Amino acid sequence: MTDFRFRSKMSRRRALGGVVAGTLGVAATAAAVARATPVRTRQPAPSGAYRIDLHAHFLPPDYRAALLDHGHVTIGGYPTPEWSPAQALAFMDFYGIQAQALSVSDPGVSFLRGKEANDMARYCNTYAAGLFRTHAERFGAFAVLPMPDIPASIAEAVYALDELHLDGVVLLSAYDGVYLGDPRFEPLMIALNQRNAYVFVHPAAIPADAKPQLPLPDFLEEFTFDTTRAATFMMATGSTQRYPNIRFQLAHAGGTLPFVSHRVSVASQTVLGELWPEDLPRPSILDTQRQIANFYYDTALSGSAAAMASVLAVSPREHVVFGSDWPFSALTLPQTGTHDPAPGLGDIFDAEQRIEVERINPLRQLPRLAAAVGA
């Protein structure tokens, strides 16, 4: 008995010693890494109103009233905000934003159907075009479409791009549970590809019966996951290959796509590759990486070194564009204190690179707005 107790004490002692040694080893390794990693001082942002905001929302009066009438008192878990041109201009002036490309956020106009949806999309797009006349150097816009009605959406896209001269189109990641990349959306993609359209992909709220029951608003995590699903499905079904003239901007630094980029790229090496439909292009690691690099990634709610380093690991800096997510970011951008809307960008970009990300890259994609601001 004595021998057993002795061995037991010795075993516990050795185990405890191993844990302590392992902990000390991890700590030593972390300390060594910290010493080897240079500490970068946060770079101050350039001064002046130079920013071009490609992730900014608007809620025209009749649109916001319709949202509230149909029970949309929150959007993605965030209280449905008020918006006006005067409020937007005040926000832009405070944060050095010369112009915003406005878009309608989730749920678009998909909470309506038929003529009501068509009329609301036309109202929002016409309202945006009117801002081009009253505030030519301050606003651009992406057209909202009466999705999931494909014929009506094509007609509205043609009108908004060809007649109203809006700067692009906003599409949600999914409509009624059907994700971008689904064959049902092919006719719309053809029309957008013919017009070399810039398409802003914004996440949609997940139905309550299709997500975990966690007491967290969708905009914290679910929005990022849904953007990832849409981007991955568009690549998997070949949409990003068949329509090379469409430039897709992924909201919030691409959701989680940069982080899972390697996992997505090895799909063809798994059993999924063996089951791949014969009529779809079989993905390869290199081609998937190329498609991921071709997306555009905005900085909205993602202005940090961690997020931007992930994006830069899969896409060139030329594909990073500035976004504020205002007015849905009003709590984090309260127009007090610093006039830098994304100080975290200074942890990874210097002043010259910030001008590239926050001005040059956005204007390069929107020639009408570039001409309007005199770039």
mmCIF file with all atom_site columns, C-alpha atoms in Angstrom, residues 55-193:
data_model
loop_
_atom_site.group_PDB
_atom_site.id
_atom_site.type_symbol
_atom_site.label_atom_id
_atom_site.label_alt_id
_atom_site.label_comp_id
_atom_site.label_asym_id
_atom_site.label_entity_id
_atom_site.label_seq_id
_atom_site.pdbx_PDB_ins_code
_atom_site.Cartn_x
_atom_site.Cartn_y
_atom_site.Cartn_z
_atom_site.occupancy
_atom_site.B_iso_or_equiv
_atom_site.pdbx_formal_charge
_atom_site.auth_seq_id
_atom_site.auth_comp_id
_atom_site.auth_asym_id
_atom_site.auth_atom_id
_atom_site.pdbx_PDB_model_num
ATOM 1   C CA . HIS A 1 55  ? -20.082 50.585 -47.636 1.00 0.00 ? 55  HIS A CA 1
ATOM 2   C CA . ALA A 1 56  ? -22.586 53.206 -46.503 1.00 0.00 ? 56  ALA A CA 1
ATOM 3   C CA . HIS A 1 57  ? -26.331 52.829 -46.238 1.00 0.00 ? 57  HIS A CA 1
ATOM 4   C CA . PHE A 1 58  ? -29.340 55.071 -46.694 1.00 0.00 ? 58  PHE A CA 1
ATOM 5   C CA . LEU A 1 59  ? -32.961 54.783 -45.690 1.00 0.00 ? 59  LEU A CA 1
ATOM 6   C CA . PRO A 1 60  ? -35.137 57.173 -47.729 1.00 0.00 ? 60  PRO A CA 1
ATOM 7   C CA . PRO A 1 61  ? -38.265 58.245 -45.809 1.00 0.00 ? 61  PRO A CA 1
ATOM 8   C CA . ASP A 1 62  ? -40.824 56.021 -47.541 1.00 0.00 ? 62  ASP A CA 1
ATOM 9   C CA . TYR A 1 63  ? -38.478 53.038 -47.423 1.00 0.00 ? 63  TYR A CA 1
ATOM 10  C CA . ARG A 1 64  ? -37.840 53.354 -43.702 1.00 0.00 ? 64  ARG A CA 1
ATOM 11  C CA . ALA A 1 65  ? -41.566 53.794 -43.042 1.00 0.00 ? 65  ALA A CA 1
ATOM 12  C CA . ALA A 1 66  ? -42.297 50.610 -45.012 1.00 0.00 ? 66  ALA A CA 1
ATOM 13  C CA . LEU A 1 67  ? -39.677 48.698 -43.026 1.00 0.00 ? 67  LEU A CA 1
ATOM 14  C CA . LEU A 1 68  ? -41.262 49.717 -39.743 1.00 0.00 ? 68  LEU A CA 1
ATOM 15  C CA . ASP A 1 69  ? -44.783 49.033 -41.023 1.00 0.00 ? 69  ASP A CA 1
ATOM 16  C CA . HIS A 1 70  ? -43.704 45.467 -41.845 1.00 0.00 ? 70  HIS A CA 1
ATOM 17  C CA . GLY A 1 71  ? -42.141 44.873 -38.430 1.00 0.00 ? 71  GLY A CA 1
ATOM 18  C CA . HIS A 1 72  ? -38.509 45.497 -39.285 1.00 0.00 ? 72  HIS A CA 1
ATOM 19  C CA . VAL A 1 73  ? -37.717 47.495 -36.174 1.00 0.00 ? 73  VAL A CA 1
ATOM 20  C CA . THR A 1 74  ? -34.211 46.036 -36.185 1.00 0.00 ? 74  THR A CA 1
ATOM 21  C CA . ILE A 1 75  ? -31.849 45.159 -39.045 1.00 0.00 ? 75  ILE A CA 1
ATOM 22  C CA . GLY A 1 76  ? -29.551 42.267 -38.246 1.00 0.00 ? 76  GLY A CA 1
ATOM 23  C CA . GLY A 1 77  ? -30.322 42.885 -34.588 1.00 0.00 ? 77  GLY A CA 1
ATOM 24  C CA . TYR A 1 78  ? -29.489 46.596 -34.786 1.00 0.00 ? 78  TYR A CA 1
ATOM 25  C CA . PRO A 1 79  ? -32.318 49.104 -34.233 1.00 0.00 ? 79  PRO A CA 1
ATOM 26  C CA . THR A 1 80  ? -33.461 50.453 -37.590 1.00 0.00 ? 80  THR A CA 1
ATOM 27  C CA . PRO A 1 81  ? -31.713 53.835 -37.720 1.00 0.00 ? 81  PRO A CA 1
ATOM 28  C CA . GLU A 1 82  ? -32.885 57.187 -38.975 1.00 0.00 ? 82  GLU A CA 1
ATOM 29  C CA . TRP A 1 83  ? -31.150 58.669 -42.006 1.00 0.00 ? 83  TRP A CA 1
ATOM 30  C CA . SER A 1 84  ? -31.206 61.930 -43.926 1.00 0.00 ? 84  SER A CA 1
ATOM 31  C CA . PRO A 1 85  ? -28.843 63.640 -46.367 1.00 0.00 ? 85  PRO A CA 1
ATOM 32  C CA . ALA A 1 86  ? -28.050 66.262 -43.725 1.00 0.00 ? 86  ALA A CA 1
ATOM 33  C CA . GLN A 1 87  ? -27.133 63.585 -41.164 1.00 0.00 ? 87  GLN A CA 1
ATOM 34  C CA . ALA A 1 88  ? -24.991 61.785 -43.726 1.00 0.00 ? 88  ALA A CA 1
ATOM 35  C CA . LEU A 1 89  ? -23.154 64.966 -44.682 1.00 0.00 ? 89  LEU A CA 1
ATOM 36  C CA . ALA A 1 90  ? -22.482 65.784 -41.033 1.00 0.00 ? 90  ALA A CA 1
ATOM 37  C CA . PHE A 1 91  ? -21.062 62.318 -40.500 1.00 0.00 ? 91  PHE A CA 1
ATOM 38  C CA . MET A 1 92  ? -18.893 62.573 -43.611 1.00 0.00 ? 92  MET A CA 1
ATOM 39  C CA . ASP A 1 93  ? -17.616 66.027 -42.710 1.00 0.00 ? 93  ASP A CA 1
ATOM 40  C CA . PHE A 1 94  ? -16.602 64.869 -39.241 1.00 0.00 ? 94  PHE A CA 1
ATOM 41  C CA . TYR A 1 95  ? -14.715 61.813 -40.491 1.00 0.00 ? 95  TYR A CA 1
ATOM 42  C CA . GLY A 1 96  ? -13.060 63.235 -43.576 1.00 0.00 ? 96  GLY A CA 1
ATOM 43  C CA . ILE A 1 97  ? -15.216 61.385 -46.090 1.00 0.00 ? 97  ILE A CA 1
ATOM 44  C CA . GLN A 1 98  ? -15.599 63.196 -49.386 1.00 0.00 ? 98  GLN A CA 1
ATOM 45  C CA . ALA A 1 99  ? -18.251 60.899 -50.828 1.00 0.00 ? 99  ALA A CA 1
ATOM 46  C CA . GLN A 1 100 ? -20.361 57.833 -50.027 1.00 0.00 ? 100 GLN A CA 1
ATOM 47  C CA . ALA A 1 101 ? -21.691 55.211 -52.413 1.00 0.00 ? 101 ALA A CA 1
ATOM 48  C CA . LEU A 1 102 ? -25.071 54.624 -50.783 1.00 0.00 ? 102 LEU A CA 1
ATOM 49  C CA . SER A 1 103 ? -26.850 51.287 -50.696 1.00 0.00 ? 103 SER A CA 1
ATOM 50  C CA . VAL A 1 104 ? -29.926 49.776 -49.107 1.00 0.00 ? 104 VAL A CA 1
ATOM 51  C CA . SER A 1 105 ? -28.996 47.266 -46.413 1.00 0.00 ? 105 SER A CA 1
ATOM 52  C CA . ASP A 1 106 ? -30.700 43.981 -45.538 1.00 0.00 ? 106 ASP A CA 1
ATOM 53  C CA . PRO A 1 107 ? -33.546 43.137 -46.215 1.00 0.00 ? 107 PRO A CA 1
ATOM 54  C CA . GLY A 1 108 ? -33.417 45.201 -49.425 1.00 0.00 ? 108 GLY A CA 1
ATOM 55  C CA . VAL A 1 109 ? -36.946 45.348 -50.744 1.00 0.00 ? 109 VAL A CA 1
ATOM 56  C CA . SER A 1 110 ? -37.471 41.594 -50.460 1.00 0.00 ? 110 SER A CA 1
ATOM 57  C CA . PHE A 1 111 ? -39.917 42.058 -47.562 1.00 0.00 ? 111 PHE A CA 1
ATOM 58  C CA . LEU A 1 112 ? -42.303 43.238 -50.295 1.00 0.00 ? 112 LEU A CA 1
ATOM 59  C CA . ARG A 1 113 ? -43.530 41.354 -53.338 1.00 0.00 ? 113 ARG A CA 1
ATOM 60  C CA . GLY A 1 114 ? -44.771 42.087 -56.828 1.00 0.00 ? 114 GLY A CA 1
ATOM 61  C CA . LYS A 1 115 ? -45.603 45.664 -57.751 1.00 0.00 ? 115 LYS A CA 1
ATOM 62  C CA . GLU A 1 116 ? -44.887 46.899 -54.215 1.00 0.00 ? 116 GLU A CA 1
ATOM 63  C CA . ALA A 1 117 ? -41.319 45.600 -54.402 1.00 0.00 ? 117 ALA A CA 1
ATOM 64  C CA . ASN A 1 118 ? -40.823 46.988 -57.902 1.00 0.00 ? 118 ASN A CA 1
ATOM 65  C CA . ASP A 1 119 ? -42.139 50.398 -56.917 1.00 0.00 ? 119 ASP A CA 1
ATOM 66  C CA . MET A 1 120 ? -40.026 50.539 -53.745 1.00 0.00 ? 120 MET A CA 1
ATOM 67  C CA . ALA A 1 121 ? -36.852 49.633 -55.631 1.00 0.00 ? 121 ALA A CA 1
ATOM 68  C CA . ARG A 1 122 ? -37.596 52.322 -58.216 1.00 0.00 ? 122 ARG A CA 1
ATOM 69  C CA . TYR A 1 123 ? -38.305 54.833 -55.425 1.00 0.00 ? 123 TYR A CA 1
ATOM 70  C CA . CYS A 1 124 ? -34.995 54.129 -53.670 1.00 0.00 ? 124 CYS A CA 1
ATOM 71  C CA . ASN A 1 125 ? -32.974 54.230 -56.874 1.00 0.00 ? 125 ASN A CA 1
ATOM 72  C CA . THR A 1 126 ? -34.622 57.416 -58.106 1.00 0.00 ? 126 THR A CA 1
ATOM 73  C CA . TYR A 1 127 ? -34.099 59.006 -54.700 1.00 0.00 ? 127 TYR A CA 1
ATOM 74  C CA . ALA A 1 128 ? -30.389 58.165 -54.906 1.00 0.00 ? 128 ALA A CA 1
ATOM 75  C CA . ALA A 1 129 ? -30.099 59.561 -58.413 1.00 0.00 ? 129 ALA A CA 1
ATOM 76  C CA . GLY A 1 130 ? -31.676 62.781 -57.180 1.00 0.00 ? 130 GLY A CA 1
ATOM 77  C CA . LEU A 1 131 ? -28.810 63.156 -54.714 1.00 0.00 ? 131 LEU A CA 1
ATOM 78  C CA . PHE A 1 132 ? -26.415 63.207 -57.668 1.00 0.00 ? 132 PHE A CA 1
ATOM 79  C CA . ARG A 1 133 ? -28.048 66.489 -58.725 1.00 0.00 ? 133 ARG A CA 1
ATOM 80  C CA . THR A 1 134 ? -28.269 68.131 -55.312 1.00 0.00 ? 134 THR A CA 1
ATOM 81  C CA . HIS A 1 135 ? -24.951 66.862 -53.918 1.00 0.00 ? 135 HIS A CA 1
ATOM 82  C CA . ALA A 1 136 ? -22.985 65.824 -56.981 1.00 0.00 ? 136 ALA A CA 1
ATOM 83  C CA . GLU A 1 137 ? -19.612 65.547 -55.246 1.00 0.00 ? 137 GLU A CA 1
ATOM 84  C CA . ARG A 1 138 ? -20.861 63.810 -52.095 1.00 0.00 ? 138 ARG A CA 1
ATOM 85  C CA . PHE A 1 139 ? -22.974 60.833 -53.107 1.00 0.00 ? 139 PHE A CA 1
ATOM 86  C CA . GLY A 1 140 ? -22.849 57.807 -55.350 1.00 0.00 ? 140 GLY A CA 1
ATOM 87  C CA . ALA A 1 141 ? -25.189 54.830 -55.127 1.00 0.00 ? 141 ALA A CA 1
ATOM 88  C CA . PHE A 1 142 ? -25.644 51.116 -55.735 1.00 0.00 ? 142 PHE A CA 1
ATOM 89  C CA . ALA A 1 143 ? -29.054 50.131 -57.068 1.00 0.00 ? 143 ALA A CA 1
ATOM 90  C CA . VAL A 1 144 ? -31.369 47.929 -55.045 1.00 0.00 ? 144 VAL A CA 1
ATOM 91  C CA . LEU A 1 145 ? -33.281 45.336 -57.074 1.00 0.00 ? 145 LEU A CA 1
ATOM 92  C CA . PRO A 1 146 ? -36.698 43.722 -56.440 1.00 0.00 ? 146 PRO A CA 1
ATOM 93  C CA . MET A 1 147 ? -35.146 40.333 -55.763 1.00 0.00 ? 147 MET A CA 1
ATOM 94  C CA . PRO A 1 148 ? -35.897 37.461 -55.883 1.00 0.00 ? 148 PRO A CA 1
ATOM 95  C CA . ASP A 1 149 ? -38.020 38.394 -58.932 1.00 0.00 ? 149 ASP A CA 1
ATOM 96  C CA . ILE A 1 150 ? -35.382 37.892 -61.633 1.00 0.00 ? 150 ILE A CA 1
ATOM 97  C CA . PRO A 1 151 ? -37.179 39.458 -64.647 1.00 0.00 ? 151 PRO A CA 1
ATOM 98  C CA . ALA A 1 152 ? -38.160 42.515 -62.601 1.00 0.00 ? 152 ALA A CA 1
ATOM 99  C CA . SER A 1 153 ? -34.633 42.753 -61.176 1.00 0.00 ? 153 SER A CA 1
ATOM 100 C CA . ILE A 1 154 ? -33.073 42.670 -64.622 1.00 0.00 ? 154 ILE A CA 1
ATOM 101 C CA . ALA A 1 155 ? -35.414 45.441 -65.780 1.00 0.00 ? 155 ALA A CA 1
ATOM 102 C CA . GLU A 1 156 ? -34.575 47.566 -62.728 1.00 0.00 ? 156 GLU A CA 1
ATOM 103 C CA . ALA A 1 157 ? -30.830 46.943 -63.077 1.00 0.00 ? 157 ALA A CA 1
ATOM 104 C CA . VAL A 1 158 ? -30.920 48.026 -66.713 1.00 0.00 ? 158 VAL A CA 1
ATOM 105 C CA . TYR A 1 159 ? -32.868 51.169 -65.835 1.00 0.00 ? 159 TYR A CA 1
ATOM 106 C CA . ALA A 1 160 ? -30.746 52.036 -62.804 1.00 0.00 ? 160 ALA A CA 1
ATOM 107 C CA . LEU A 1 161 ? -27.426 51.538 -64.603 1.00 0.00 ? 161 LEU A CA 1
ATOM 108 C CA . ASP A 1 162 ? -28.297 52.737 -68.096 1.00 0.00 ? 162 ASP A CA 1
ATOM 109 C CA . GLU A 1 163 ? -30.785 55.531 -67.366 1.00 0.00 ? 163 GLU A CA 1
ATOM 110 C CA . LEU A 1 164 ? -30.147 56.696 -63.799 1.00 0.00 ? 164 LEU A CA 1
ATOM 111 C CA . HIS A 1 165 ? -26.401 56.033 -64.107 1.00 0.00 ? 165 HIS A CA 1
ATOM 112 C CA . LEU A 1 166 ? -26.047 54.588 -60.631 1.00 0.00 ? 166 LEU A CA 1
ATOM 113 C CA . ASP A 1 167 ? -22.565 53.329 -59.809 1.00 0.00 ? 167 ASP A CA 1
ATOM 114 C CA . GLY A 1 168 ? -23.371 49.669 -59.385 1.00 0.00 ? 168 GLY A CA 1
ATOM 115 C CA . VAL A 1 169 ? -25.777 47.197 -57.785 1.00 0.00 ? 169 VAL A CA 1
ATOM 116 C CA . VAL A 1 170 ? -26.182 45.843 -54.264 1.00 0.00 ? 170 VAL A CA 1
ATOM 117 C CA . LEU A 1 171 ? -27.176 42.197 -53.855 1.00 0.00 ? 171 LEU A CA 1
ATOM 118 C CA . LEU A 1 172 ? -27.818 40.334 -50.633 1.00 0.00 ? 172 LEU A CA 1
ATOM 119 C CA . SER A 1 173 ? -25.955 37.112 -49.948 1.00 0.00 ? 173 SER A CA 1
ATOM 120 C CA . ALA A 1 174 ? -29.198 35.159 -50.207 1.00 0.00 ? 174 ALA A CA 1
ATOM 121 C CA . TYR A 1 175 ? -32.878 35.638 -50.948 1.00 0.00 ? 175 TYR A CA 1
ATOM 122 C CA . ASP A 1 176 ? -35.436 33.315 -49.339 1.00 0.00 ? 176 ASP A CA 1
ATOM 123 C CA . GLY A 1 177 ? -32.575 30.963 -48.489 1.00 0.00 ? 177 GLY A CA 1
ATOM 124 C CA . VAL A 1 178 ? -31.263 30.841 -52.070 1.00 0.00 ? 178 VAL A CA 1
ATOM 125 C CA . TYR A 1 179 ? -27.648 31.983 -52.272 1.00 0.00 ? 179 TYR A CA 1
ATOM 126 C CA . LEU A 1 180 ? -25.883 33.940 -54.962 1.00 0.00 ? 180 LEU A CA 1
ATOM 127 C CA . GLY A 1 181 ? -24.379 31.475 -57.384 1.00 0.00 ? 181 GLY A CA 1
ATOM 128 C CA . ASP A 1 182 ? -27.611 29.513 -57.683 1.00 0.00 ? 182 ASP A CA 1
ATOM 129 C CA . PRO A 1 183 ? -28.567 28.832 -61.334 1.00 0.00 ? 183 PRO A CA 1
ATOM 130 C CA . ARG A 1 184 ? -31.830 30.729 -60.824 1.00 0.00 ? 184 ARG A CA 1
ATOM 131 C CA . PHE A 1 185 ? -29.812 33.962 -60.773 1.00 0.00 ? 185 PHE A CA 1
ATOM 132 C CA . GLU A 1 186 ? -28.015 33.294 -64.072 1.00 0.00 ? 186 GLU A CA 1
ATOM 133 C CA . PRO A 1 187 ? -30.077 35.680 -66.271 1.00 0.00 ? 187 PRO A CA 1
ATOM 134 C CA . LEU A 1 188 ? -29.372 38.559 -63.879 1.00 0.00 ? 188 LEU A CA 1
ATOM 135 C CA . MET A 1 189 ? -25.664 37.753 -63.805 1.00 0.00 ? 189 MET A CA 1
ATOM 136 C CA . ILE A 1 190 ? -25.591 37.772 -67.595 1.00 0.00 ? 190 ILE A CA 1
ATOM 137 C CA . ALA A 1 191 ? -27.143 41.257 -67.673 1.00 0.00 ? 191 ALA A CA 1
ATOM 138 C CA . LEU A 1 192 ? -24.721 42.556 -65.025 1.00 0.00 ? 192 LEU A CA 1
ATOM 139 C CA . ASN A 1 193 ? -21.739 41.014 -66.790 1.00 0.00 ? 193 ASN A CA 1
#
